[in-house]
Amino acid sequence: MIEGILKSLTGIDGFDELTLGGLPTGRPTLVCGSAGCGKTLFASTFLFNGARLYDEPGVFVTFEERPVDIVANVESLGFDLQGLIDQSKIVIEHIAIDPSEVAEIGDYDLEALFLRLEFAVDQIGAKRIVLDTIESLFSAFSNPAILRAEIRRLFDWLKEKGLTAVITGERGDGTLTRQGLEEYVSDCVILLDHRVENQISTRRLRIVKYRGTAHGTNEYPFLIDEDGFSVLPVSSLGLGHKVFDERISTGVPDLDAMLTGGGFYRGSSILLTGVAGSGKSSLACMMADAACKRGERALYLSFEESEAQTVRNMKSIGTDLAKWLKNGQMRYIATRPTFYSLEMHLAIMLREISKFKPQLVVLDPISAFTGAAEISEVQAMLLRIVDYLKSNGITAVFTHLAHVQQAETDAGLSSLMDGWILLLNREANGEFNRELYLLKARGIAHSNQVREFVMSSGGIHLLEPYLGEGGALTGSARRNEESRARRAEAGRRSEVARLQDQVTQRRRRALAQIEALNADIEADESELRRLIDAEEIYLQQSRDDATAMARGRGMDLPAGKTDQD
């Protein structure tokens, strides 16, 4: 098995990942670029981190700036270079070369320079070295043959000493350096570029050459700020996205109910589009608030409104973001889209995400970038950040301003989204009312009903759809129709009650009549029974009387016979 070359970590955020381990150990690396692109700061960071983080002392050889100036310059990045100098972990060697004093003869060499470098290296046992800048060293040479030979000797000497070297060089006209030779003898060549387009500056890094190892070949934005030198290899992202089965709430229960199972999947990218004033930012803030309530972190990147303005506005719908900002669960960063280039915006956003490590990120609105760059560039930038967030399992919420009532975006981002919510303002009966459409929810069965979107001091609510004769009704038209329906229903209930009362009265009268008839029948039956009883008594009395008369005459009548017989 063939092992790759050894590498030394630079400690520069993103760069070591991009180069799969840093700079080649014991070999020279050329860092070239125009003035002000950050060559010296890159070299200083490499040297400082080597001494501070990896126990590799270093020598900084400067041919132009004074040591005191270098210490002051890197101090703005938070580097205590003087402290490492006092600890004998870094030595700054200032070698001033006056071209007028250098006599160019056939046997001229750099032996005096090598002696000074070797003494400085041995003094602290240096493992790293920086030469800043090489043009100052070779500015007196006009003979190409001697120049080539001396440059090669310098690079060979550095290799023999086993020093991991960073050599800075000014970019030439049509070449990477002024001499156009250093890049050929360097094992690694890094090009730094500081360009200005449309009055917006961008710093970019490209690895032109790296012998013996694979590396990224694209241009990558880099930052120089109070956190130091950092590179973000954003264009090397792929489709290695994390997938979750867990559902998370949007902060609006009515919206969660529209999604079978409740809420979107964690790690989803959700797009909120709509016209101005439709409630996009408010809904995005509700999602951030819901994340904080779950004990998660939320990062809000705003390109239109300040933190104080957003906090104040959300109070009107009963949501207090100030408490999350105060306890550190939420971070709010407000920046104008024209303040940086697209690449710099992307680099800063990804750096902030990497530092804060949120579970949810809001970009409000992404349409703010469409006026600052070409649509294709905006699409490329947004594609990178979507991939980055999905690759890290971070739920993303993007808002987009639509200038007309339509279900599309200028940035062409809808196809990348897992969820898409459209918010519209509808005019009816002289008033505007908000409507919500859940256009897309990948992997989730969801409602296709249009909901009225209502914001009040109690929060955000989605009203159940109300269908009138002309379609879905909202606002006062809905309330009027509901009032008319309630009146009609009240009338129907009143009529039913009247009919029920009428039937009851008729039943009562019928029952009373039945009772009267029953009483008459009972009276007639009673009279009939009395007559029957009287008849029976009469007949019995007649028989008794006949028997008595017969006995009075002294007649014995045969059984069953009467006087009439």
Coordinates of C-alpha atoms in Angstrom, one line a residue:
M1 CA 0.0 0.0 0.0
I2 CA 1.4 3.4 -1.1
E3 CA 1.1 6.1 1.5
G4 CA 0.5 9.7 0.6
I5 CA 2.8 12.6 1.5
L6 CA 2.9 13.9 5.0
K7 CA 0.9 17.1 5.7
S8 CA 1.1 19.8 8.3
L9 CA -2.1 21.3 9.6
T10 CA -2.4 25.0 9.2
G11 CA -5.3 25.5 11.7
I12 CA -7.1 27.6 9.1
D13 CA -10.8 26.9 9.2
G14 CA -11.8 25.1 6.0
F15 CA -8.4 25.1 4.4
D16 CA -7.2 21.9 6.1
E17 CA -10.4 20.1 5.0
L18 CA -10.0 21.4 1.5
T19 CA -6.4 20.1 1.2
L20 CA -7.2 16.9 3.1
G21 CA -4.7 17.7 5.9
G22 CA -2.9 21.0 5.3
L23 CA 0.4 21.9 3.6
P24 CA 3.1 19.4 2.5
T25 CA 5.4 18.7 5.4
G26 CA 9.0 19.5 4.8
R27 CA 8.3 21.1 1.4
P28 CA 7.9 24.7 0.1
T29 CA 4.4 26.2 -0.6
L30 CA 4.1 29.3 -2.7
V31 CA 1.2 31.7 -1.7
C32 CA 0.9 34.3 -4.4
G33 CA -1.5 37.1 -5.3
S34 CA -1.9 40.8 -5.8
A35 CA -1.3 43.4 -3.1
G36 CA -3.9 43.3 -0.3
C37 CA -5.2 39.8 -1.0
G38 CA -4.0 38.4 2.4
K39 CA -0.8 36.6 1.6
T40 CA 1.1 37.7 4.8
L41 CA -1.9 37.0 7.0
F42 CA -2.2 33.5 5.6
A43 CA 1.5 32.9 6.3
S44 CA 1.2 34.4 9.7
T45 CA -1.8 32.3 10.6
F46 CA 0.1 29.2 9.4
L47 CA 3.1 30.0 11.6
F48 CA 1.1 31.2 14.6
N49 CA -1.1 28.1 14.7
G50 CA 1.9 25.8 14.2
A51 CA 3.6 27.2 17.3
R52 CA 0.4 27.5 19.4
L53 CA -1.6 24.4 18.4
Y54 CA 0.8 21.9 17.1
D55 CA 4.1 22.5 19.0
E56 CA 6.0 23.4 15.9
P57 CA 8.2 26.5 16.4
G58 CA 8.6 28.8 13.4
V59 CA 10.7 31.5 11.8
F60 CA 9.2 34.5 10.1
V61 CA 11.6 36.0 7.6
T62 CA 10.5 39.4 6.4
F63 CA 12.2 41.3 3.6
E64 CA 10.0 44.3 3.7
E65 CA 8.0 44.9 6.9
R66 CA 9.5 45.5 10.3
P67 CA 8.9 42.9 13.0
V68 CA 7.0 45.4 15.1
D69 CA 4.6 46.1 12.2
I70 CA 4.0 42.4 11.7
V71 CA 3.2 41.9 15.4
A72 CA 0.8 44.8 15.3
N73 CA -0.9 43.6 12.1
V74 CA -1.7 40.1 13.2
E75 CA -2.7 41.3 16.7
S76 CA -5.9 42.6 15.0
L77 CA -6.8 38.9 14.3
G78 CA -6.4 38.0 18.0
F79 CA -2.9 36.6 17.6
D80 CA -0.6 37.2 20.5
L81 CA 2.5 36.9 18.3
Q82 CA 4.7 38.7 20.8
G83 CA 3.8 36.2 23.5
L84 CA 5.1 33.4 21.3
I85 CA 8.2 35.3 20.6
D86 CA 8.8 35.8 24.3
Q87 CA 8.4 32.0 24.7
S88 CA 11.0 31.4 22.0
K89 CA 8.4 29.6 19.8
I90 CA 8.6 32.1 17.0
V91 CA 11.5 34.2 15.7
I92 CA 11.0 37.1 13.4
E93 CA 14.1 37.7 11.2
H94 CA 14.2 41.0 9.3
I95 CA 16.5 41.0 6.3
A96 CA 16.7 44.3 4.5
I97 CA 18.0 44.0 1.0
D98 CA 19.0 47.0 -1.1
P99 CA 19.2 46.1 -4.7
S100 CA 21.7 48.8 -5.4
E101 CA 24.1 47.1 -3.0
V102 CA 23.9 43.7 -4.6
A103 CA 26.6 43.1 -7.2
E104 CA 25.5 40.5 -9.7
I105 CA 28.5 38.4 -10.6
G106 CA 28.7 34.9 -11.9
D107 CA 29.5 33.2 -8.6
Y108 CA 27.0 35.2 -6.5
D109 CA 24.9 32.9 -4.2
L110 CA 22.7 33.1 -1.1
E111 CA 25.2 31.6 1.4
A112 CA 24.9 34.6 3.7
L113 CA 21.1 34.3 3.7
F114 CA 21.3 30.5 4.4
L115 CA 23.6 31.1 7.3
R116 CA 21.2 33.6 8.9
L117 CA 18.2 31.3 8.3
E118 CA 20.0 28.3 9.7
F119 CA 21.0 30.2 12.8
A120 CA 17.3 31.3 13.4
V121 CA 16.0 27.8 12.8
D122 CA 18.5 26.2 15.1
Q123 CA 17.9 28.9 17.8
I124 CA 14.3 27.6 18.5
G125 CA 14.3 24.2 16.7
A126 CA 12.0 25.5 14.0
K127 CA 9.8 23.2 12.0
R128 CA 8.1 25.9 10.0
I129 CA 9.3 28.9 8.1
V130 CA 7.8 31.9 6.3
L131 CA 9.6 34.0 3.7
D132 CA 7.7 37.2 3.0
T133 CA 8.1 38.2 0.1
I134 CA 10.4 36.5 -2.3
E135 CA 10.4 39.4 -4.9
S136 CA 12.4 41.5 -2.4
L137 CA 15.0 38.8 -2.2
F138 CA 15.5 38.4 -6.0
S139 CA 14.7 41.9 -7.1
A140 CA 18.3 42.7 -7.9
F141 CA 18.7 39.7 -10.3
S142 CA 18.2 40.4 -14.0
N143 CA 20.0 37.4 -15.4
P144 CA 17.3 34.7 -15.8
A145 CA 19.8 31.9 -15.6
I146 CA 21.2 33.1 -12.2
L147 CA 17.7 33.9 -11.0
R148 CA 16.4 30.4 -11.8
A149 CA 19.5 28.8 -10.2
E150 CA 19.2 30.7 -7.0
I151 CA 15.5 30.2 -6.6
R152 CA 16.0 26.5 -7.1
R153 CA 18.9 26.5 -4.6
L154 CA 16.7 28.3 -2.0
F155 CA 13.9 25.8 -2.4
D156 CA 16.3 22.8 -2.3
W157 CA 17.8 24.2 0.9
L158 CA 14.4 24.4 2.6
K159 CA 13.7 20.8 1.6
E160 CA 17.1 19.6 2.9
K161 CA 16.4 21.3 6.3
G162 CA 13.0 19.6 6.4
L163 CA 11.2 22.8 6.9
T164 CA 7.5 23.2 6.1
A165 CA 7.8 26.5 4.3
V166 CA 5.3 29.2 3.1
I167 CA 6.8 31.6 0.6
T168 CA 4.7 34.6 -0.4
G169 CA 5.0 36.2 -3.8
E170 CA 3.5 39.1 -5.8
R171 CA 1.4 38.2 -8.8
G172 CA 3.0 39.0 -12.1
D173 CA 1.6 40.1 -15.5
G174 CA 0.2 36.9 -17.0
T175 CA 2.1 34.8 -14.5
L176 CA 1.5 33.7 -10.9
T177 CA 4.6 35.6 -9.7
R178 CA 6.7 38.3 -11.1
Q179 CA 9.6 36.1 -11.9
G180 CA 7.3 33.4 -13.2
L181 CA 9.6 30.7 -11.9
E182 CA 8.7 30.0 -8.3
E183 CA 5.5 28.1 -9.2
Y184 CA 7.5 25.5 -11.1
V185 CA 9.8 24.5 -8.2
S186 CA 7.1 24.7 -5.5
D187 CA 5.4 21.6 -4.3
C188 CA 2.2 23.5 -3.6
V189 CA 0.9 26.7 -5.1
I190 CA -2.0 28.7 -3.7
L191 CA -3.4 31.7 -5.5
L192 CA -5.2 34.4 -3.5
D193 CA -7.4 36.8 -5.4
H194 CA -9.0 40.0 -4.3
R195 CA -11.4 41.2 -7.0
V196 CA -14.0 44.0 -7.2
E197 CA -17.1 43.6 -9.3
N198 CA -20.0 46.1 -9.3
Q199 CA -18.2 48.0 -6.4
I200 CA -18.3 44.9 -4.2
S201 CA -15.1 43.2 -3.3
T202 CA -14.6 39.4 -2.9
R203 CA -11.6 37.4 -1.8
R204 CA -11.1 34.0 -3.3
L205 CA -8.6 31.2 -3.0
R206 CA -7.6 28.5 -5.5
I207 CA -5.1 25.6 -5.1
V208 CA -3.3 25.8 -8.4
K209 CA -1.0 22.9 -7.7
Y210 CA -0.4 20.3 -5.0
R211 CA 2.1 17.5 -5.8
G212 CA 1.4 14.1 -4.6
T213 CA -2.2 14.5 -3.3
A214 CA -5.7 15.2 -4.3
H215 CA -7.2 18.6 -3.6
G216 CA -10.1 20.8 -4.5
T217 CA -9.6 22.7 -7.7
N218 CA -12.4 25.3 -7.6
E219 CA -12.3 28.8 -6.3
Y220 CA -13.3 29.2 -2.7
P221 CA -14.2 32.4 -0.9
F222 CA -12.2 33.2 2.2
L223 CA -12.6 35.7 5.0
I224 CA -10.2 37.9 6.9
D225 CA -11.8 39.4 10.0
E226 CA -11.6 39.4 13.8
D227 CA -11.8 35.6 13.8
G228 CA -8.7 35.3 11.6
F229 CA -8.2 33.7 8.1
S230 CA -10.9 31.2 7.2
V231 CA -11.8 29.3 4.0
L232 CA -15.1 27.7 3.3
P233 CA -15.0 25.0 0.6
V234 CA -18.7 25.5 -0.2
S235 CA -18.6 24.5 -3.9
S236 CA -17.4 21.0 -3.1
L237 CA -20.7 20.0 -1.5
G238 CA -22.7 17.0 -2.9
L239 CA -25.9 15.2 -2.2
G240 CA -24.9 13.4 1.0
H241 CA -28.0 14.7 2.8
K242 CA -29.1 13.6 6.3
V243 CA -32.6 12.2 6.5
F244 CA -34.8 12.2 9.6
D245 CA -38.2 10.6 10.4
E246 CA -38.7 13.0 13.3
R247 CA -41.4 15.7 12.8
I248 CA -41.0 19.2 14.2
S249 CA -43.6 21.8 14.8
T250 CA -43.9 24.9 12.7
G251 CA -45.1 26.8 15.8
V252 CA -48.6 27.1 14.3
P253 CA -50.8 24.2 15.4
D254 CA -53.3 24.8 12.6
L255 CA -50.5 24.5 10.1
D256 CA -49.2 21.3 11.8
A257 CA -52.6 19.8 11.5
M258 CA -52.6 20.3 7.7
L259 CA -49.6 17.9 7.6
T260 CA -50.5 14.3 8.3
G261 CA -48.5 13.3 11.4
G262 CA -48.0 16.9 12.4
G263 CA -45.2 19.2 11.2
F264 CA -42.4 18.9 8.7
Y265 CA -39.5 16.4 8.8
R266 CA -36.4 17.6 10.7
G267 CA -33.7 18.7 8.3
S268 CA -36.2 19.9 5.7
S269 CA -35.8 23.0 3.6
I270 CA -39.0 25.0 3.7
L271 CA -39.8 27.9 1.3
L272 CA -42.2 30.7 2.3
T273 CA -43.2 32.8 -0.7
G274 CA -45.7 35.6 -0.9
V275 CA -46.3 39.3 -1.6
A276 CA -45.4 42.1 0.7
G277 CA -47.3 42.0 4.0
S278 CA -48.6 38.5 3.6
G279 CA -46.9 37.3 6.8
K280 CA -43.8 35.5 5.5
S281 CA -41.4 36.9 8.2
S282 CA -43.9 36.4 10.9
L283 CA -44.4 32.7 10.0
A284 CA -40.6 32.3 9.8
C285 CA -40.2 33.8 13.3
M286 CA -42.9 31.4 14.6
M287 CA -40.8 28.5 13.3
A288 CA -37.7 29.9 15.0
D289 CA -39.7 30.5 18.2
A290 CA -40.9 26.9 18.1
A291 CA -37.3 25.6 17.7
C292 CA -36.2 27.6 20.8
K293 CA -39.2 26.2 22.8
R294 CA -38.0 22.7 22.0
G295 CA -34.6 23.6 23.6
E296 CA -32.9 24.0 20.2
R297 CA -30.8 26.8 18.7
A298 CA -32.1 29.1 15.9
L299 CA -30.1 31.4 13.7
Y300 CA -32.0 34.2 12.0
L301 CA -30.2 35.8 9.0
S302 CA -32.1 39.0 8.0
F303 CA -31.4 41.0 4.9
E304 CA -34.1 43.7 5.4
E305 CA -35.0 44.2 9.1
S306 CA -33.0 44.9 12.2
E307 CA -33.1 42.7 15.3
A308 CA -35.0 45.3 17.4
Q309 CA -37.6 45.8 14.7
T310 CA -38.3 42.1 14.3
V311 CA -38.6 41.7 18.1
R312 CA -41.0 44.6 18.4
N313 CA -43.1 43.4 15.4
M314 CA -43.4 39.9 16.8
K315 CA -44.7 41.1 20.1
S316 CA -47.9 42.3 18.3
I317 CA -48.8 38.6 17.6
G318 CA -47.9 37.4 21.1
T319 CA -44.4 36.1 20.4
D320 CA -41.5 37.1 22.6
L321 CA -38.2 36.6 20.8
A322 CA -36.2 38.7 23.2
K323 CA -35.9 36.0 25.8
W324 CA -34.3 33.6 23.3
L325 CA -31.9 36.2 22.1
K326 CA -31.0 37.0 25.7
N327 CA -30.4 33.4 26.8
G328 CA -28.4 32.6 23.7
Q329 CA -30.7 30.1 22.1
M330 CA -31.4 32.4 19.2
R331 CA -28.9 34.5 17.2
Y332 CA -30.0 37.3 14.9
I333 CA -27.7 38.7 12.2
A334 CA -28.8 41.6 10.0
T335 CA -26.8 42.5 6.9
R336 CA -27.7 44.4 3.8
P337 CA -27.4 42.2 0.7
T338 CA -25.2 44.8 -1.1
F339 CA -22.7 44.9 1.7
Y340 CA -20.8 41.8 0.4
S341 CA -20.6 39.9 -2.8
L342 CA -22.7 36.7 -3.0
E343 CA -19.7 34.5 -2.3
M344 CA -18.8 36.5 0.7
H345 CA -22.4 36.4 2.0
L346 CA -22.3 32.6 1.5
A347 CA -19.0 32.3 3.3
I348 CA -20.1 34.5 6.2
M349 CA -23.4 32.6 6.6
L350 CA -21.7 29.2 6.5
R351 CA -19.1 30.4 9.0
E352 CA -21.8 31.7 11.4
I353 CA -23.7 28.4 11.1
S354 CA -20.6 26.4 11.7
K355 CA -19.8 28.5 14.8
F356 CA -23.3 28.7 16.3
K357 CA -24.4 25.1 15.4
P358 CA -28.1 25.8 15.2
Q359 CA -30.8 23.2 14.5
L360 CA -32.9 25.7 12.5
V361 CA -31.8 28.5 10.2
V362 CA -33.9 31.3 8.7
L363 CA -32.9 33.4 5.6
D364 CA -35.3 36.3 5.3
P365 CA -35.6 37.1 2.4
I366 CA -33.5 35.4 -0.3
S367 CA -35.2 37.6 -2.9
A368 CA -33.1 40.5 -1.6
F369 CA -30.1 39.0 -3.5
T370 CA -31.8 39.1 -6.9
G371 CA -31.2 42.8 -7.3
A372 CA -27.6 42.5 -6.4
A373 CA -26.5 39.9 -8.9
E374 CA -27.5 37.8 -11.9
I375 CA -30.2 35.2 -11.3
S376 CA -27.9 32.3 -12.2
E377 CA -25.4 33.5 -9.6
V378 CA -28.1 33.7 -6.9
Q379 CA -29.3 30.2 -7.8
A380 CA -25.8 28.8 -7.5
M381 CA -25.3 30.5 -4.1
L382 CA -28.6 29.3 -2.8
L383 CA -28.0 25.8 -4.0
R384 CA -24.8 25.7 -2.1
I385 CA -26.3 26.8 1.2
V386 CA -29.3 24.4 0.8
D387 CA -26.9 21.5 0.2
Y388 CA -24.8 22.6 3.2
L389 CA -27.8 22.8 5.6
K390 CA -29.3 19.5 4.4
S391 CA -25.9 17.8 4.6
N392 CA -25.7 18.9 8.3
G393 CA -29.3 17.9 9.1
I394 CA -30.3 21.6 9.7
T395 CA -33.9 22.6 9.2
A396 CA -33.9 25.6 6.8
V397 CA -36.6 28.3 6.3
F398 CA -36.3 30.6 3.3
T399 CA -38.6 33.5 2.7
H400 CA -39.0 34.9 -0.8
L401 CA -40.9 38.1 -1.8
A402 CA -43.2 37.6 -4.8
H403 CA -44.1 40.8 -6.7
V404 CA -47.3 39.4 -8.1
Q405 CA -49.8 36.8 -7.0
Q406 CA -48.2 33.8 -8.4
A407 CA -46.8 30.4 -7.4
E408 CA -43.2 30.8 -8.6
T409 CA -39.9 32.4 -7.5
D410 CA -37.5 34.6 -9.3
A411 CA -34.6 32.6 -7.8
G412 CA -35.9 29.3 -9.1
L413 CA -35.5 27.7 -5.8
S414 CA -38.8 25.9 -5.4
S415 CA -37.6 22.7 -6.9
L416 CA -34.9 22.4 -4.3
M417 CA -37.4 22.7 -1.4
D418 CA -38.9 19.9 0.6
G419 CA -41.8 22.2 1.7
W420 CA -43.4 25.1 0.0
I421 CA -46.0 27.5 1.5
L422 CA -47.5 30.3 -0.5
L423 CA -49.0 33.3 1.2
L424 CA -51.3 35.7 -0.7
N425 CA -53.3 38.8 -0.1
R426 CA -56.8 38.6 -1.7
E427 CA -58.9 41.7 -2.4
A428 CA -62.7 41.2 -1.9
N429 CA -65.4 43.6 -0.9
G430 CA -62.9 46.5 -0.6
E431 CA -60.5 44.7 1.8
F432 CA -57.4 42.5 1.7
N433 CA -57.3 39.1 3.4
R434 CA -54.5 36.7 3.8
E435 CA -54.6 33.2 2.4
L436 CA -52.3 30.2 2.9
Y437 CA -51.6 27.5 0.4
L438 CA -49.6 24.4 1.3
L439 CA -48.2 23.7 -2.2
K440 CA -45.6 21.1 -1.3
A441 CA -44.5 18.8 1.5
R442 CA -42.3 16.0 0.3
G443 CA -43.0 12.6 1.8
I444 CA -46.0 13.9 3.8
A445 CA -49.7 13.6 3.0
H446 CA -51.1 17.1 3.4
S447 CA -54.2 19.2 3.0
N448 CA -54.9 20.9 -0.3
Q449 CA -57.4 23.3 1.2
V450 CA -57.0 27.1 1.1
R451 CA -56.9 28.5 4.6
E452 CA -57.5 32.0 5.8
F453 CA -54.3 33.2 7.5
V454 CA -55.1 35.3 10.5
M455 CA -52.6 37.1 12.8
S456 CA -53.7 38.5 16.1
S457 CA -52.4 39.2 19.6
G458 CA -53.0 35.5 20.3
G459 CA -50.7 34.4 17.5
I460 CA -51.2 32.9 14.0
H461 CA -54.3 30.9 13.2
L462 CA -55.6 29.2 10.1
L463 CA -59.3 29.3 9.8
E464 CA -61.2 26.3 8.3
P465 CA -62.1 26.8 4.7
Y466 CA -65.6 28.3 4.1
L467 CA -67.1 27.7 0.7
G468 CA -69.7 30.1 -0.5
E469 CA -71.5 30.1 -3.8
G470 CA -68.6 31.9 -5.5
G471 CA -65.9 29.8 -3.9
A472 CA -63.8 30.1 -0.7
L473 CA -64.7 33.2 1.3
T474 CA -62.5 35.2 3.6
G475 CA -62.6 38.3 5.8
S476 CA -65.9 40.3 6.0
A477 CA -67.4 38.3 3.1
R478 CA -66.9 35.2 5.2
R479 CA -68.3 36.8 8.3
N480 CA -71.3 38.1 6.4
E481 CA -72.0 34.8 4.9
E482 CA -71.6 33.1 8.3
S483 CA -74.0 35.7 9.8
R484 CA -76.5 35.1 6.9
A485 CA -76.1 31.3 7.4
R486 CA -76.6 31.7 11.1
R487 CA -79.8 33.8 10.6
A488 CA -81.1 31.2 8.1
E489 CA -80.3 28.4 10.5
A490 CA -82.0 30.3 13.3
G491 CA -85.1 30.8 11.1
R492 CA -85.2 27.1 10.3
R493 CA -84.8 26.1 13.9
S494 CA -87.7 28.6 14.8
E495 CA -89.9 27.1 12.1
V496 CA -89.2 23.6 13.3
A497 CA -90.0 24.6 16.8
R498 CA -93.2 26.2 15.7
L499 CA -94.3 23.1 13.8
Q500 CA -93.3 20.9 16.8
D501 CA -95.4 23.1 19.1
Q502 CA -98.3 22.9 16.6
V503 CA -98.2 19.1 16.5
T504 CA -98.0 19.0 20.3
Q505 CA -101.1 21.2 20.6
R506 CA -102.9 19.0 18.1
R507 CA -101.9 15.9 19.9
R508 CA -103.1 17.4 23.2
R509 CA -106.5 18.4 21.7
A510 CA -106.8 14.9 20.1
L511 CA -106.0 13.3 23.4
A512 CA -108.5 15.5 25.1
Q513 CA -111.2 14.5 22.6
I514 CA -110.3 10.9 22.9
E515 CA -110.6 11.2 26.7
A516 CA -114.0 12.8 26.3
L517 CA -115.3 10.1 23.9
N518 CA -113.9 7.5 26.2
A519 CA -115.8 9.1 29.1
D520 CA -119.1 9.1 27.0
I521 CA -118.6 5.5 26.1
E522 CA -117.9 4.6 29.7
A523 CA -121.1 6.4 30.7
D524 CA -123.2 4.7 28.0
E525 CA -121.7 1.3 29.0
S526 CA -122.5 2.1 32.7
E527 CA -126.1 3.0 31.7
L528 CA -126.4 -0.2 29.6
R529 CA -125.2 -2.3 32.5
R530 CA -127.7 -0.6 34.8
L531 CA -130.6 -1.4 32.4
I532 CA -129.4 -5.0 32.0
D533 CA -129.3 -5.4 35.8
A534 CA -132.7 -3.8 36.1
E535 CA -134.1 -6.1 33.5
E536 CA -132.7 -9.1 35.2
I537 CA -134.2 -7.9 38.6
Y538 CA -137.5 -7.3 36.9
L539 CA -137.6 -10.8 35.4
Q540 CA -136.6 -12.4 38.6
Q541 CA -139.2 -10.4 40.5
S542 CA -141.8 -11.6 38.0
R543 CA -141.0 -15.2 38.6
D544 CA -141.0 -14.7 42.3
D545 CA -144.4 -13.0 42.1
A546 CA -145.9 -15.8 40.0
T547 CA -144.7 -18.4 42.4
A548 CA -146.2 -16.5 45.3
M549 CA -149.6 -16.2 43.6
A550 CA -149.8 -19.8 42.8
R551 CA -149.1 -20.7 46.4
G552 CA -151.8 -18.4 47.5
R553 CA -154.5 -20.2 45.4
G554 CA -153.4 -23.5 46.8
M555 CA -152.4 -24.9 43.6
D556 CA -149.5 -27.1 43.3
L557 CA -148.0 -26.5 40.1
P558 CA -145.9 -29.2 38.5
A559 CA -142.4 -28.4 38.3
G560 CA -141.7 -26.0 35.5
K561 CA -145.4 -25.0 35.2
T562 CA -147.1 -21.7 35.9
D563 CA -150.8 -20.6 36.3
Q564 CA -150.8 -19.7 32.7
D565 CA -150.2 -23.2 31.8

